[in-house]
Short mmCIF file of N, CA and C in Angstrom, two decimals:
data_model
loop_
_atom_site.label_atom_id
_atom_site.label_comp_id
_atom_site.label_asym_id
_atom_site.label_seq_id
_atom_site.Cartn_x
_atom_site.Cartn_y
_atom_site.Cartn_z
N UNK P 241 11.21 61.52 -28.65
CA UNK P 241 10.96 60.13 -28.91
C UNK P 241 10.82 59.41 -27.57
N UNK P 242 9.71 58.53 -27.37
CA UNK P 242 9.54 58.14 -26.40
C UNK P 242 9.77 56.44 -26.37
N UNK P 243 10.39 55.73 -25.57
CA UNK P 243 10.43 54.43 -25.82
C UNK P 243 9.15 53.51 -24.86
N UNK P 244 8.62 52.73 -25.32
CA UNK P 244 7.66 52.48 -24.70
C UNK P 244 8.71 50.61 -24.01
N UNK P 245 8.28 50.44 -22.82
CA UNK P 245 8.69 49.46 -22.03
C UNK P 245 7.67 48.10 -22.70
N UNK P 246 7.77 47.03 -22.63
CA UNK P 246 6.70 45.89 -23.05
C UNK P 246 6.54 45.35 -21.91
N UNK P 247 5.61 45.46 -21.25
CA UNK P 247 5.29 44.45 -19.63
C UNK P 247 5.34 43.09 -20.18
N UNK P 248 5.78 42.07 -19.85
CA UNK P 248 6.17 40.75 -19.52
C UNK P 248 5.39 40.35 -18.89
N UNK P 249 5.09 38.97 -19.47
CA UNK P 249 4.14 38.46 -18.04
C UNK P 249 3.32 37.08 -19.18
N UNK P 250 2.65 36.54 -18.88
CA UNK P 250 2.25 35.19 -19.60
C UNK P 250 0.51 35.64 -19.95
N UNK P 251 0.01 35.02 -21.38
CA UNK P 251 -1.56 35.77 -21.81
C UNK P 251 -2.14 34.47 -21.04
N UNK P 252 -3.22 34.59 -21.13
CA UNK P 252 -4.46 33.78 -20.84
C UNK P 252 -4.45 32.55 -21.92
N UNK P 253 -3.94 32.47 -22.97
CA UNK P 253 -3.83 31.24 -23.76
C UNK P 253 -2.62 30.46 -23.59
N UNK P 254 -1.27 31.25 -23.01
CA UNK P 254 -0.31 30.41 -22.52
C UNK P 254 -0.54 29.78 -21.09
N UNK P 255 -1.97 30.15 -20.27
CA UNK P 255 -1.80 30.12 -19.17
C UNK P 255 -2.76 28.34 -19.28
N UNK P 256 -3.59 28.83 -20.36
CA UNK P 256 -4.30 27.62 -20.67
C UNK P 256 -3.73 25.88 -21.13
N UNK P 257 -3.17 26.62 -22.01
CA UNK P 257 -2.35 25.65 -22.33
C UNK P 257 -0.97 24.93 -21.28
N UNK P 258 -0.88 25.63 -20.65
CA UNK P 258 0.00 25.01 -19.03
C UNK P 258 -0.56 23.73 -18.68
N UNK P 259 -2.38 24.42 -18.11
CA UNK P 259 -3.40 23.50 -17.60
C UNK P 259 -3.38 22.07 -18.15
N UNK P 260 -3.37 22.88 -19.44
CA UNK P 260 -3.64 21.57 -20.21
C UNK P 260 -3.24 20.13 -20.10
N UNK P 261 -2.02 20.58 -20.68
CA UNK P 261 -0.55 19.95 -20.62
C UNK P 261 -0.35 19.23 -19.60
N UNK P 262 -0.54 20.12 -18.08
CA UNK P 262 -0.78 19.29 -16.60
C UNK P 262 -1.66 17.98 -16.19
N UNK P 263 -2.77 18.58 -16.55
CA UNK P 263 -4.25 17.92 -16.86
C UNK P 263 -3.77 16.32 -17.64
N UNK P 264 -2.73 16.88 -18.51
CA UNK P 264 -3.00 15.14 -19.37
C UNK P 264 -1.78 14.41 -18.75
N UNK P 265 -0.75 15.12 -18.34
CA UNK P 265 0.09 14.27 -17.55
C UNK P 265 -0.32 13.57 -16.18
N UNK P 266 -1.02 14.68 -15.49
CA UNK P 266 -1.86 13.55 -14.61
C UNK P 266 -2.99 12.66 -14.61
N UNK P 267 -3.74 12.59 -15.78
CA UNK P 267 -4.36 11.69 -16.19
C UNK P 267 -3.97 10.52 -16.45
N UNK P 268 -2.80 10.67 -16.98
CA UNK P 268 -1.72 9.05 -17.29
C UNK P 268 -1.37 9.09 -16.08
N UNK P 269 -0.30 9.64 -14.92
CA UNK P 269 0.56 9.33 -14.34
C UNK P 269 -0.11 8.83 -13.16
N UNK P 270 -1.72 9.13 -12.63
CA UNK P 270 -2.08 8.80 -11.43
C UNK P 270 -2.15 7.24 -11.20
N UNK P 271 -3.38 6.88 -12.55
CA UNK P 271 -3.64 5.24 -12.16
C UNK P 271 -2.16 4.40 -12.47
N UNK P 272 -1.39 5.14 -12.63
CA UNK P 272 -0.09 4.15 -12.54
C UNK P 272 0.58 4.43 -10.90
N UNK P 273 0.52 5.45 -10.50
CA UNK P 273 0.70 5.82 -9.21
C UNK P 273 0.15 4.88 -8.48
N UNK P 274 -1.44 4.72 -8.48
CA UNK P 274 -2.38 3.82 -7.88
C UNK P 274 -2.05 2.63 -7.94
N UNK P 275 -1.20 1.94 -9.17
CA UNK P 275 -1.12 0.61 -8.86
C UNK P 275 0.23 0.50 -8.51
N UNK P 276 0.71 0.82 -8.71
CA UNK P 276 2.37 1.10 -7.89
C UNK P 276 2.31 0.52 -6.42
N UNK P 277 1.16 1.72 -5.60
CA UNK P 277 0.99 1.83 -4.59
C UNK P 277 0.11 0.39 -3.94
N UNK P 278 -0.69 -0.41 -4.79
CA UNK P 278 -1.65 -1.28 -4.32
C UNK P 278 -0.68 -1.84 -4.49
N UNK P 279 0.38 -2.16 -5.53
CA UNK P 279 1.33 -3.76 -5.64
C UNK P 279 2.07 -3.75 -4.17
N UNK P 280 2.35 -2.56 -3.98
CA UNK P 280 3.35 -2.51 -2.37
C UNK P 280 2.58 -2.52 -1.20
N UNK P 281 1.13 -2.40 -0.87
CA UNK P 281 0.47 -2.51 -0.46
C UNK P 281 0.48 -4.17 -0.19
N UNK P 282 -0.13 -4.91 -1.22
CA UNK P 282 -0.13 -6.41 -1.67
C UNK P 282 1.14 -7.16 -1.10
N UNK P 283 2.19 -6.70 -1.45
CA UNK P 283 3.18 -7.32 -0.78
C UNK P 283 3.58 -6.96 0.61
N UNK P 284 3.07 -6.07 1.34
CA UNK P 284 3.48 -5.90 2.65
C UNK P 284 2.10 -6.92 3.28
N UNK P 285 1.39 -7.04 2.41
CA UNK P 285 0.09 -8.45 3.11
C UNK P 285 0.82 -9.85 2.87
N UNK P 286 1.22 -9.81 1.85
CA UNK P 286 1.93 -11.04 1.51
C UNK P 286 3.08 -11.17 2.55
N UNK P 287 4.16 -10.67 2.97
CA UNK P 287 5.16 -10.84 3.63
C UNK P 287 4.79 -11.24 5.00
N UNK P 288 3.48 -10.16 5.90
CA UNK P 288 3.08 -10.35 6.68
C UNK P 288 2.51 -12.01 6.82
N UNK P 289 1.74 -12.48 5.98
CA UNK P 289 1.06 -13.65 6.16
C UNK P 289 2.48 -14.66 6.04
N UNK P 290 3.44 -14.34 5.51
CA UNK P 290 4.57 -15.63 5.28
C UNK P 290 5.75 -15.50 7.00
N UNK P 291 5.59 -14.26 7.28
CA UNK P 291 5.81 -14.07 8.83
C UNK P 291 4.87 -15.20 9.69
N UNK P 292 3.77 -15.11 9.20
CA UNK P 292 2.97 -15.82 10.10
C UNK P 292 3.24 -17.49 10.02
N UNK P 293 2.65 -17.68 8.47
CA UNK P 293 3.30 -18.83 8.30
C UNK P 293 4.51 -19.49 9.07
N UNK P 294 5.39 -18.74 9.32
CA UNK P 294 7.03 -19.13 10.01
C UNK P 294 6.92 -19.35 11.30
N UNK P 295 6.32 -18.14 11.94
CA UNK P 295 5.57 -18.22 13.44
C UNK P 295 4.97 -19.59 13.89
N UNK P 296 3.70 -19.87 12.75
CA UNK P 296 2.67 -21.06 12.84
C UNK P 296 3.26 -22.28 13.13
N UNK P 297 4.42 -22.45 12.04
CA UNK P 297 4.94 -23.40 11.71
C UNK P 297 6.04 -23.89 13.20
N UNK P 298 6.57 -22.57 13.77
CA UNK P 298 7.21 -22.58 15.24
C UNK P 298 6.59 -23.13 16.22
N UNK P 299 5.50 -22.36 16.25
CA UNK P 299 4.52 -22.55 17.20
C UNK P 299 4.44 -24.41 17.45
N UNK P 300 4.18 -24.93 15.92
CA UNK P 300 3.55 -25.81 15.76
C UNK P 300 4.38 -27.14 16.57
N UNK P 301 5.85 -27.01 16.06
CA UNK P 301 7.19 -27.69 16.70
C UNK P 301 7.23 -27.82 18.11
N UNK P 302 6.46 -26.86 18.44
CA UNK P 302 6.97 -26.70 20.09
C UNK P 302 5.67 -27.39 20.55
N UNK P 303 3.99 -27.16 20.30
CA UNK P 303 3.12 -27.53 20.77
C UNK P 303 2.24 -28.56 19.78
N UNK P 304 2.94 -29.24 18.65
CA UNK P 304 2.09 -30.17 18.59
C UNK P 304 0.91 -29.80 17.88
N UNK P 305 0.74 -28.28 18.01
CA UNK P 305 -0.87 -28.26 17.17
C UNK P 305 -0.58 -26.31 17.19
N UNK P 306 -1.72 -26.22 16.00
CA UNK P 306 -1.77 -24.47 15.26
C UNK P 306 -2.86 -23.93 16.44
N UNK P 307 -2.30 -22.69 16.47
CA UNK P 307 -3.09 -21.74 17.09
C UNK P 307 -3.82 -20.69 16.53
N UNK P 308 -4.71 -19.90 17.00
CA UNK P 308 -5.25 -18.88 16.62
C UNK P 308 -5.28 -17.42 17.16
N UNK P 309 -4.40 -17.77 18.61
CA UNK P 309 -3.78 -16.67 18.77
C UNK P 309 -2.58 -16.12 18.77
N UNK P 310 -2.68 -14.63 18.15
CA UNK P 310 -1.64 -13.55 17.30
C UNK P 310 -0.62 -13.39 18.14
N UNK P 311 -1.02 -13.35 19.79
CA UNK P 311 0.12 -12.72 20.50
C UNK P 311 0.82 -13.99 20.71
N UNK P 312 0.56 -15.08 20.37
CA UNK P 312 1.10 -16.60 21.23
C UNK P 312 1.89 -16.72 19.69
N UNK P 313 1.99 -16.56 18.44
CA UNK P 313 2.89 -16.50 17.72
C UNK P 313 3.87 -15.37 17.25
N UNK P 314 4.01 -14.37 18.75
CA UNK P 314 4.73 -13.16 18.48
C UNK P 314 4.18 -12.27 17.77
N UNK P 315 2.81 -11.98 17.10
CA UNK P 315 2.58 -10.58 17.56
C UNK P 315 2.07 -9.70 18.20
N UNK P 316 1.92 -8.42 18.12
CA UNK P 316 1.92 -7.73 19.38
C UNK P 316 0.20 -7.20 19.68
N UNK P 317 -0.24 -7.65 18.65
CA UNK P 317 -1.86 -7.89 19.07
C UNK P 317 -2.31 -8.94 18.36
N UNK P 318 -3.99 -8.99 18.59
CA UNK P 318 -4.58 -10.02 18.22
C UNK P 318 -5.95 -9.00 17.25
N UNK P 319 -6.32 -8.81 16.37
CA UNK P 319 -6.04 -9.13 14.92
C UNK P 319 -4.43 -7.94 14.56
N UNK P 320 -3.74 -8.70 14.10
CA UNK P 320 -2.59 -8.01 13.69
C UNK P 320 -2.61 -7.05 12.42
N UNK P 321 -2.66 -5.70 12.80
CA UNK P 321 -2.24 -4.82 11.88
C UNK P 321 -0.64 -5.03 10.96
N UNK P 322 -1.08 -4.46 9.38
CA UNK P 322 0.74 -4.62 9.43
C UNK P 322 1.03 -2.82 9.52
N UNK P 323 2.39 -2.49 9.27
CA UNK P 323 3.01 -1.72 9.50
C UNK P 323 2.44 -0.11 8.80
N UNK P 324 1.99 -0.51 8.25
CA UNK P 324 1.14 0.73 7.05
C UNK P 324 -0.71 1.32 7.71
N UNK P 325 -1.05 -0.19 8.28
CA UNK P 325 -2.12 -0.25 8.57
C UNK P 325 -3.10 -0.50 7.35
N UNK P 326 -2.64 -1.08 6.43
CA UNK P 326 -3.45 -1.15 5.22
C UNK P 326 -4.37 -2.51 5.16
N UNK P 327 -3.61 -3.36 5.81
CA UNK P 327 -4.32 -4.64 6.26
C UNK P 327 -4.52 -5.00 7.62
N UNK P 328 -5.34 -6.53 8.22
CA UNK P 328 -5.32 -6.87 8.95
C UNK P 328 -5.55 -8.31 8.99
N UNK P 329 -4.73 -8.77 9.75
CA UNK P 329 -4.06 -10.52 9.50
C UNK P 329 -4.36 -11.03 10.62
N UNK P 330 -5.81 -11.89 10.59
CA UNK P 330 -6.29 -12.95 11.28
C UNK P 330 -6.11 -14.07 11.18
N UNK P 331 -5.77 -15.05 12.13
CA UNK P 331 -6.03 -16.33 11.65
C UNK P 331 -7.24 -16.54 11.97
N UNK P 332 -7.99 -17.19 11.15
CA UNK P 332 -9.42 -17.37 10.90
C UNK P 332 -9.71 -18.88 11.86
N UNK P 333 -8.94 -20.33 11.61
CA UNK P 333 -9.51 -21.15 12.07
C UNK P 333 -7.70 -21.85 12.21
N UNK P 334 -7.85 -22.60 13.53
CA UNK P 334 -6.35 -23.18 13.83
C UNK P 334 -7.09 -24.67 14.43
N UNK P 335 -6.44 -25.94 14.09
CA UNK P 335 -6.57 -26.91 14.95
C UNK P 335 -5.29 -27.74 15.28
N UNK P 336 -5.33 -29.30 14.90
CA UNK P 336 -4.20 -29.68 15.34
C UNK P 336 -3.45 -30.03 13.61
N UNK P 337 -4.12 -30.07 12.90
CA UNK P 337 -3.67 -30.37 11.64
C UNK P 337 -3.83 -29.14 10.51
N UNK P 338 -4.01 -27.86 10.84
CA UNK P 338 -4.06 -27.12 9.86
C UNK P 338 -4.58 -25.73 10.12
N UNK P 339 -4.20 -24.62 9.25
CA UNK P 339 -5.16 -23.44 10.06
C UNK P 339 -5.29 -22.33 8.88
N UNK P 340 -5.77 -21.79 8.91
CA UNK P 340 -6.48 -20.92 7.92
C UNK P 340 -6.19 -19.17 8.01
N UNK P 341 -5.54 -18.08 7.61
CA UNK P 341 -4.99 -17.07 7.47
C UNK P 341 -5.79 -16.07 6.57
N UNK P 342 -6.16 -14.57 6.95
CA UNK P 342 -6.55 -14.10 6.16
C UNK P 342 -5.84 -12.87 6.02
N UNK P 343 -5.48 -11.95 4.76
CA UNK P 343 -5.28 -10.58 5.09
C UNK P 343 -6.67 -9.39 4.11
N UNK P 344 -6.78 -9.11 5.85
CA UNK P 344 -8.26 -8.49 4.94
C UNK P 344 -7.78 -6.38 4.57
N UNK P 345 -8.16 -5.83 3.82
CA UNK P 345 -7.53 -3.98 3.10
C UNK P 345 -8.69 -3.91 4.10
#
């Protein structure tokens, strides 16, 4: 009598169905990934521009009038990257009564 061993191992329809299964979880899970990632994105532009704002507003106390340059309100270049590099934060137009901010992706 001979006993025969059963090799182990996964068929081609369990292997499919893995795919599958994968396939639809990342179909849902990415564009939520994606906006996850743009909202934190969004707010590191937002924070940056309210930095500036604070700066502007410093600036403004001491000289009387808004500027348009980055390094003269503390930062460390002129168009200011933020920290990710996902944006870049110009002030667009500065005078003595008002000034204009952009954050461009």
């Amino acid at each position: 009598m001979q006993i025969r061993k059963h090799k182990r191992g996964i068929t081609l329809i369990e292997l499919i169905i893995v795919v599958v299964i994968l396939s639809i979880l990342v179909a849902v899970g990415y564009p939520q990934y994606q906006e996850f990632t743009n909202r934190a994105k969004r707010n590191e532009a937002r924070a940056a521009l309210l930095m500036l704002a604070t700066n502007q507003e410093r600036f403004y106390l001491n000289n009387n009038t808004f500027t348009q340059d980055m390094t003269a309100l503390g930062f460390s270049a002129d168009p200011f990257t933020t920290d990710t590099g996902s944006y870049v934060i110009v002030v667009t137009s500065a005078d003595a009564t008002n000034y204009s901010a952009t954050a461009t992706y």
